PDB file of C-alpha atoms (C1' of nucleotides) in Angstrom:
ATOM      1  CA  MET A 162      -0.022   0.013  -0.032  1.00 44.00           C
ATOM      2  CA  GLY A 163       1.230   3.494  -0.483  1.00 40.00           C
ATOM      3  CA  SER A 164       2.062   5.767   2.327  1.00 57.00           C
ATOM      4  CA  PRO A 165       0.682   4.077   5.449  1.00 61.00           C
ATOM      5  CA  GLY A 166       3.045   1.155   4.853  1.00 60.00           C
ATOM      6  CA  SER A 167       6.125   3.130   5.926  1.00 76.00           C
ATOM      7  CA  ASP A 168       7.771   2.288   9.157  1.00 82.00           C
ATOM      8  CA  SER A 169       7.122   5.889  10.526  1.00 85.00           C
ATOM      9  CA  TYR A 170       3.365   5.269  10.244  1.00 91.00           C
ATOM     10  CA  ARG A 171       3.656   1.902  11.901  1.00 92.00           C
ATOM     11  CA  ARG A 172       5.582   3.369  14.771  1.00 92.00           C
ATOM     12  CA  ILE A 173       3.033   6.170  15.162  1.00 94.00           C
ATOM     13  CA  TYR A 174       0.191   3.618  15.281  1.00 94.00           C
ATOM     14  CA  ALA A 175       2.089   1.457  17.762  1.00 94.00           C
ATOM     15  CA  VAL A 176       2.381   4.483  20.132  1.00 95.00           C
ATOM     16  CA  VAL A 177      -1.234   5.435  19.729  1.00 95.00           C
ATOM     17  CA  ARG A 178      -2.230   1.944  20.582  1.00 94.00           C
ATOM     18  CA  ARG A 179      -0.371   2.305  23.907  1.00 95.00           C
ATOM     19  CA  ILE A 180      -2.428   5.200  25.057  1.00 96.00           C
ATOM     20  CA  PRO A 181      -4.628   3.987  27.901  1.00 96.00           C
ATOM     21  CA  ARG A 182      -8.346   4.312  27.817  1.00 96.00           C
ATOM     22  CA  GLY A 183      -9.503   7.555  29.340  1.00 96.00           C
ATOM     23  CA  ARG A 184      -6.287   9.335  28.667  1.00 96.00           C
ATOM     24  CA  VAL A 185      -5.017  11.530  25.861  1.00 96.00           C
ATOM     25  CA  ALA A 186      -1.667  12.331  24.239  1.00 96.00           C
ATOM     26  CA  THR A 187      -0.510  15.215  22.094  1.00 96.00           C
ATOM     27  CA  TYR A 188       0.663  14.894  18.496  1.00 96.00           C
ATOM     28  CA  GLY A 189       4.088  16.090  19.457  1.00 95.00           C
ATOM     29  CA  GLN A 190       4.159  13.606  22.344  1.00 95.00           C
ATOM     30  CA  VAL A 191       3.290  10.715  20.036  1.00 95.00           C
ATOM     31  CA  ALA A 192       5.964  11.837  17.497  1.00 94.00           C
ATOM     32  CA  GLU A 193       8.498  11.936  20.284  1.00 93.00           C
ATOM     33  CA  LEU A 194       7.615   8.535  21.639  1.00 94.00           C
ATOM     34  CA  ALA A 195       7.637   7.082  18.129  1.00 93.00           C
ATOM     35  CA  GLY A 196      11.163   8.391  17.752  1.00 90.00           C
ATOM     36  CA  LEU A 197      10.222  10.884  15.055  1.00 90.00           C
ATOM     37  CA  GLY A 198      11.505  13.970  16.865  1.00 85.00           C
ATOM     38  CA  ARG A 199       9.375  17.022  16.051  1.00 88.00           C
ATOM     39  CA  ALA A 200       7.392  15.491  13.249  1.00 90.00           C
ATOM     40  CA  ALA A 201       4.139  16.205  15.039  1.00 94.00           C
ATOM     41  CA  ARG A 202       2.497  17.130  11.747  1.00 94.00           C
ATOM     42  CA  GLN A 203       3.309  13.679  10.403  1.00 93.00           C
ATOM     43  CA  VAL A 204       1.409  12.141  13.232  1.00 94.00           C
ATOM     44  CA  GLY A 205      -1.695  14.028  12.176  1.00 93.00           C
ATOM     45  CA  TYR A 206      -1.094  12.993   8.595  1.00 91.00           C
ATOM     46  CA  ALA A 207      -0.736   9.351   9.609  1.00 93.00           C
ATOM     47  CA  LEU A 208      -4.010   9.419  11.646  1.00 93.00           C
ATOM     48  CA  HIS A 209      -5.765  11.176   8.816  1.00 91.00           C
ATOM     49  CA  ALA A 210      -4.835   8.250   6.619  1.00 88.00           C
ATOM     50  CA  LEU A 211      -6.935   6.043   8.939  1.00 85.00           C
ATOM     51  CA  ALA A 212     -10.070   8.146   8.157  1.00 75.00           C
ATOM     52  CA  GLY A 213     -11.561   7.020  11.426  1.00 71.00           C
ATOM     53  CA  SER A 214     -12.202   3.598  10.106  1.00 69.00           C
ATOM     54  CA  SER A 215      -9.727   1.860  12.317  1.00 75.00           C
ATOM     55  CA  ALA A 216      -9.696   0.006  15.628  1.00 86.00           C
ATOM     56  CA  LEU A 217      -6.998   2.284  16.778  1.00 93.00           C
ATOM     57  CA  PRO A 218      -7.806   4.782  19.587  1.00 95.00           C
ATOM     58  CA  TRP A 219      -7.090   7.757  17.309  1.00 95.00           C
ATOM     59  CA  GLN A 220      -9.399   9.955  19.360  1.00 94.00           C
ATOM     60  CA  ARG A 221      -6.965  10.051  22.194  1.00 96.00           C
ATOM     61  CA  VAL A 222      -4.549  12.146  20.203  1.00 96.00           C
ATOM     62  CA  ILE A 223      -5.122  15.890  20.485  1.00 96.00           C
ATOM     63  CA  ASN A 224      -2.989  19.051  20.014  1.00 96.00           C
ATOM     64  CA  ALA A 225      -0.562  20.575  22.527  1.00 95.00           C
ATOM     65  CA  ALA A 226      -3.268  23.203  23.431  1.00 94.00           C
ATOM     66  CA  GLY A 227      -5.444  20.358  24.738  1.00 95.00           C
ATOM     67  CA  GLY A 228      -7.925  20.790  21.932  1.00 94.00           C
ATOM     68  CA  ILE A 229      -9.355  18.791  19.109  1.00 95.00           C
ATOM     69  CA  SER A 230      -7.578  19.763  15.854  1.00 94.00           C
ATOM     70  CA  LEU A 231      -9.769  17.768  13.639  1.00 92.00           C
ATOM     71  CA  PRO A 232     -12.505  20.006  12.168  1.00 89.00           C
ATOM     72  CA  ALA A 233     -15.972  19.174  13.458  1.00 87.00           C
ATOM     73  CA  GLY A 234     -17.146  18.414   9.950  1.00 86.00           C
ATOM     74  CA  ALA A 235     -14.304  16.065   9.419  1.00 88.00           C
ATOM     75  CA  GLY A 236     -14.843  13.789  12.346  1.00 89.00           C
ATOM     76  CA  GLY A 237     -14.076  16.247  15.189  1.00 91.00           C
ATOM     77  CA  LEU A 238     -17.505  15.670  16.616  1.00 91.00           C
ATOM     78  CA  ASP A 239     -16.975  11.961  16.509  1.00 92.00           C
ATOM     79  CA  GLN A 240     -13.719  12.366  18.280  1.00 93.00           C
ATOM     80  CA  ARG A 241     -15.394  14.321  20.948  1.00 94.00           C
ATOM     81  CA  PHE A 242     -18.061  11.773  21.481  1.00 94.00           C
ATOM     82  CA  ARG A 243     -15.629   8.984  21.680  1.00 94.00           C
ATOM     83  CA  LEU A 244     -13.557  10.743  24.348  1.00 95.00           C
ATOM     84  CA  ILE A 245     -16.646  11.576  26.433  1.00 95.00           C
ATOM     85  CA  ALA A 246     -17.714   7.912  26.049  1.00 96.00           C
ATOM     86  CA  GLU A 247     -14.448   6.766  27.706  1.00 96.00           C
ATOM     87  CA  GLY A 248     -14.774   9.197  30.590  1.00 95.00           C
ATOM     88  CA  VAL A 249     -12.803  12.183  29.325  1.00 96.00           C
ATOM     89  CA  LEU A 250     -14.369  15.498  30.084  1.00 94.00           C
ATOM     90  CA  VAL A 251     -14.500  17.627  26.868  1.00 94.00           C
ATOM     91  CA  ASP A 252     -15.323  21.189  26.860  1.00 88.00           C
ATOM     92  CA  ALA A 253     -18.125  22.615  24.749  1.00 86.00           C
ATOM     93  CA  ARG A 254     -15.387  24.077  22.570  1.00 88.00           C
ATOM     94  CA  GLY A 255     -13.734  20.765  22.302  1.00 91.00           C
ATOM     95  CA  ARG A 256     -11.051  21.350  24.884  1.00 93.00           C
ATOM     96  CA  VAL A 257      -9.610  18.810  27.313  1.00 94.00           C
ATOM     97  CA  SER A 258      -7.635  19.373  30.497  1.00 93.00           C
ATOM     98  CA  LEU A 259      -4.203  18.067  29.779  1.00 94.00           C
ATOM     99  CA  ALA A 260      -3.319  18.621  33.439  1.00 92.00           C
ATOM    100  CA  ARG A 261      -5.910  15.998  34.185  1.00 93.00           C
ATOM    101  CA  TYR A 262      -5.986  13.517  31.304  1.00 95.00           C
ATOM    102  CA  GLN A 263      -2.644  13.707  29.570  1.00 95.00           C
ATOM    103  CA  TRP A 264      -1.031  10.306  29.411  1.00 95.00           C
ATOM    104  CA  ARG A 265       2.334  10.048  31.178  1.00 92.00           C
ATOM    105  CA  PRO A 266       4.153   6.938  30.137  1.00 88.00           C
ATOM    106  CA  ARG A 267       6.646   5.916  32.679  1.00 81.00           C
ATOM    107  CA  THR A 268      10.088   6.250  31.395  1.00 72.00           C
ATOM    108  CA  ARG A 269      11.051   2.769  32.118  1.00 60.00           C
ATOM    109  CA  ALA A 270      12.008   2.840  35.743  1.00 62.00           C
ATOM    110  CA  ARG A 271      15.823   2.766  35.609  1.00 54.00           C
ATOM    111  CA  PRO A 272      17.306   0.751  38.405  1.00 60.00           C
ATOM    112  CA  GLU A 273      18.823   3.212  40.916  1.00 65.00           C
ATOM    113  CA  SER A 274      17.053   6.150  39.483  1.00 46.00           C
ATOM    114  CA  ARG A 275      15.674   7.197  42.797  1.00 43.00           C
ATOM    115  CA  ARG A 276      16.269  10.887  43.334  1.00 26.00           C
TER     116      ARG A 276
ATOM    117  C1'  DG B 253      13.217  17.094  -8.219  1.00 95.54           C
ATOM    118  C1'  DC B 254      10.485  21.206  -6.638  1.00 95.54           C
ATOM    119  C1'  DG B 255       6.997  23.635  -4.292  1.00 95.54           C
ATOM    120  C1'  DG B 256       2.625  23.688  -1.857  1.00 95.54           C
ATOM    121  C1'  DT B 257       0.228  21.758   2.086  1.00 95.54           C
ATOM    122  C1'  DG B 258      -1.337  20.189   6.660  1.00 95.54           C
ATOM    123  C1'  DA B 259      -5.783  16.089  12.437  1.00 95.54           C
ATOM    124  C1'  DC B 260       1.363  20.610  14.746  1.00 95.54           C
ATOM    125  C1'  DG B 261       4.180  23.412  18.106  1.00 95.54           C
ATOM    126  C1'  DG B 262       6.497  27.266  20.395  1.00 95.54           C
ATOM    127  C1'  DT B 263       6.747  32.317  20.659  1.00 95.54           C
ATOM    128  C1'  DC B 264       5.045  36.922  20.564  1.00 95.54           C
ATOM    129  C1'  DG B 265       1.745  40.774  21.022  1.00 95.54           C
TER     130       DG B 265
ATOM    131  C1'  DC C 205      -6.894  33.489  26.841  1.00 95.54           C
ATOM    132  C1'  DC C 206      -6.662  33.874  21.806  1.00 95.54           C
ATOM    133  C1'  DG C 207      -4.985  34.924  17.329  1.00 95.54           C
ATOM    134  C1'  DA C 208      -1.005  35.802  14.140  1.00 95.54           C
ATOM    135  C1'  DC C 209       3.637  34.245  12.703  1.00 95.54           C
ATOM    136  C1'  DC C 210       7.222  31.419  11.622  1.00 95.54           C
ATOM    137  C1'  DG C 211       9.635  26.987  11.795  1.00 95.54           C
ATOM    138  C1'  DC C 212       9.360  21.814  11.100  1.00 95.54           C
ATOM    139  C1'  DC C 213       8.819  17.375   8.195  1.00 95.54           C
ATOM    140  C1'  DA C 214       7.062  14.047   5.291  1.00 95.54           C
ATOM    141  C1'  DC C 215       3.390  13.350   1.526  1.00 95.54           C
ATOM    142  C1'  DC C 216       1.536  14.529  -3.099  1.00 95.54           C
ATOM    143  C1'  DG C 217       0.730  16.556  -7.643  1.00 95.54           C
TER     144       DG C 217
END
DNA sequence: GCGGTGACGGTCG
DNA sequence: CCGACCGCCACCG
């Protein structure tokens, strides 16, 4: 298949799949965890390729401002419903409290890393 | 191979 | 808090 076959896309999808239910992650965060550096835009691109017809929890990926980037008419509403359905509080303007719901993957507890 | 584009992000006013 | 600007990076025509 064309683009979605690249490793980058697979890595992105792998990270998205790790986001726990009821939590959210930012595009930049996903890019970082996928080892793509600052290719946040690419993450959006990769998710766009899914067109929502995927088993992937794509709704858990939002922008750094804590908002839904996807235009309402292009699935943004759907994303909002999906988040609410799993217990995430979404503002009327489609904003989520990152302080409250952002996923914080543990940086593999290093032995001896006690501060 | 080049240039425009986008489900982004940080900074500035 | 919000909008405008500019910088980033891979995809597509």
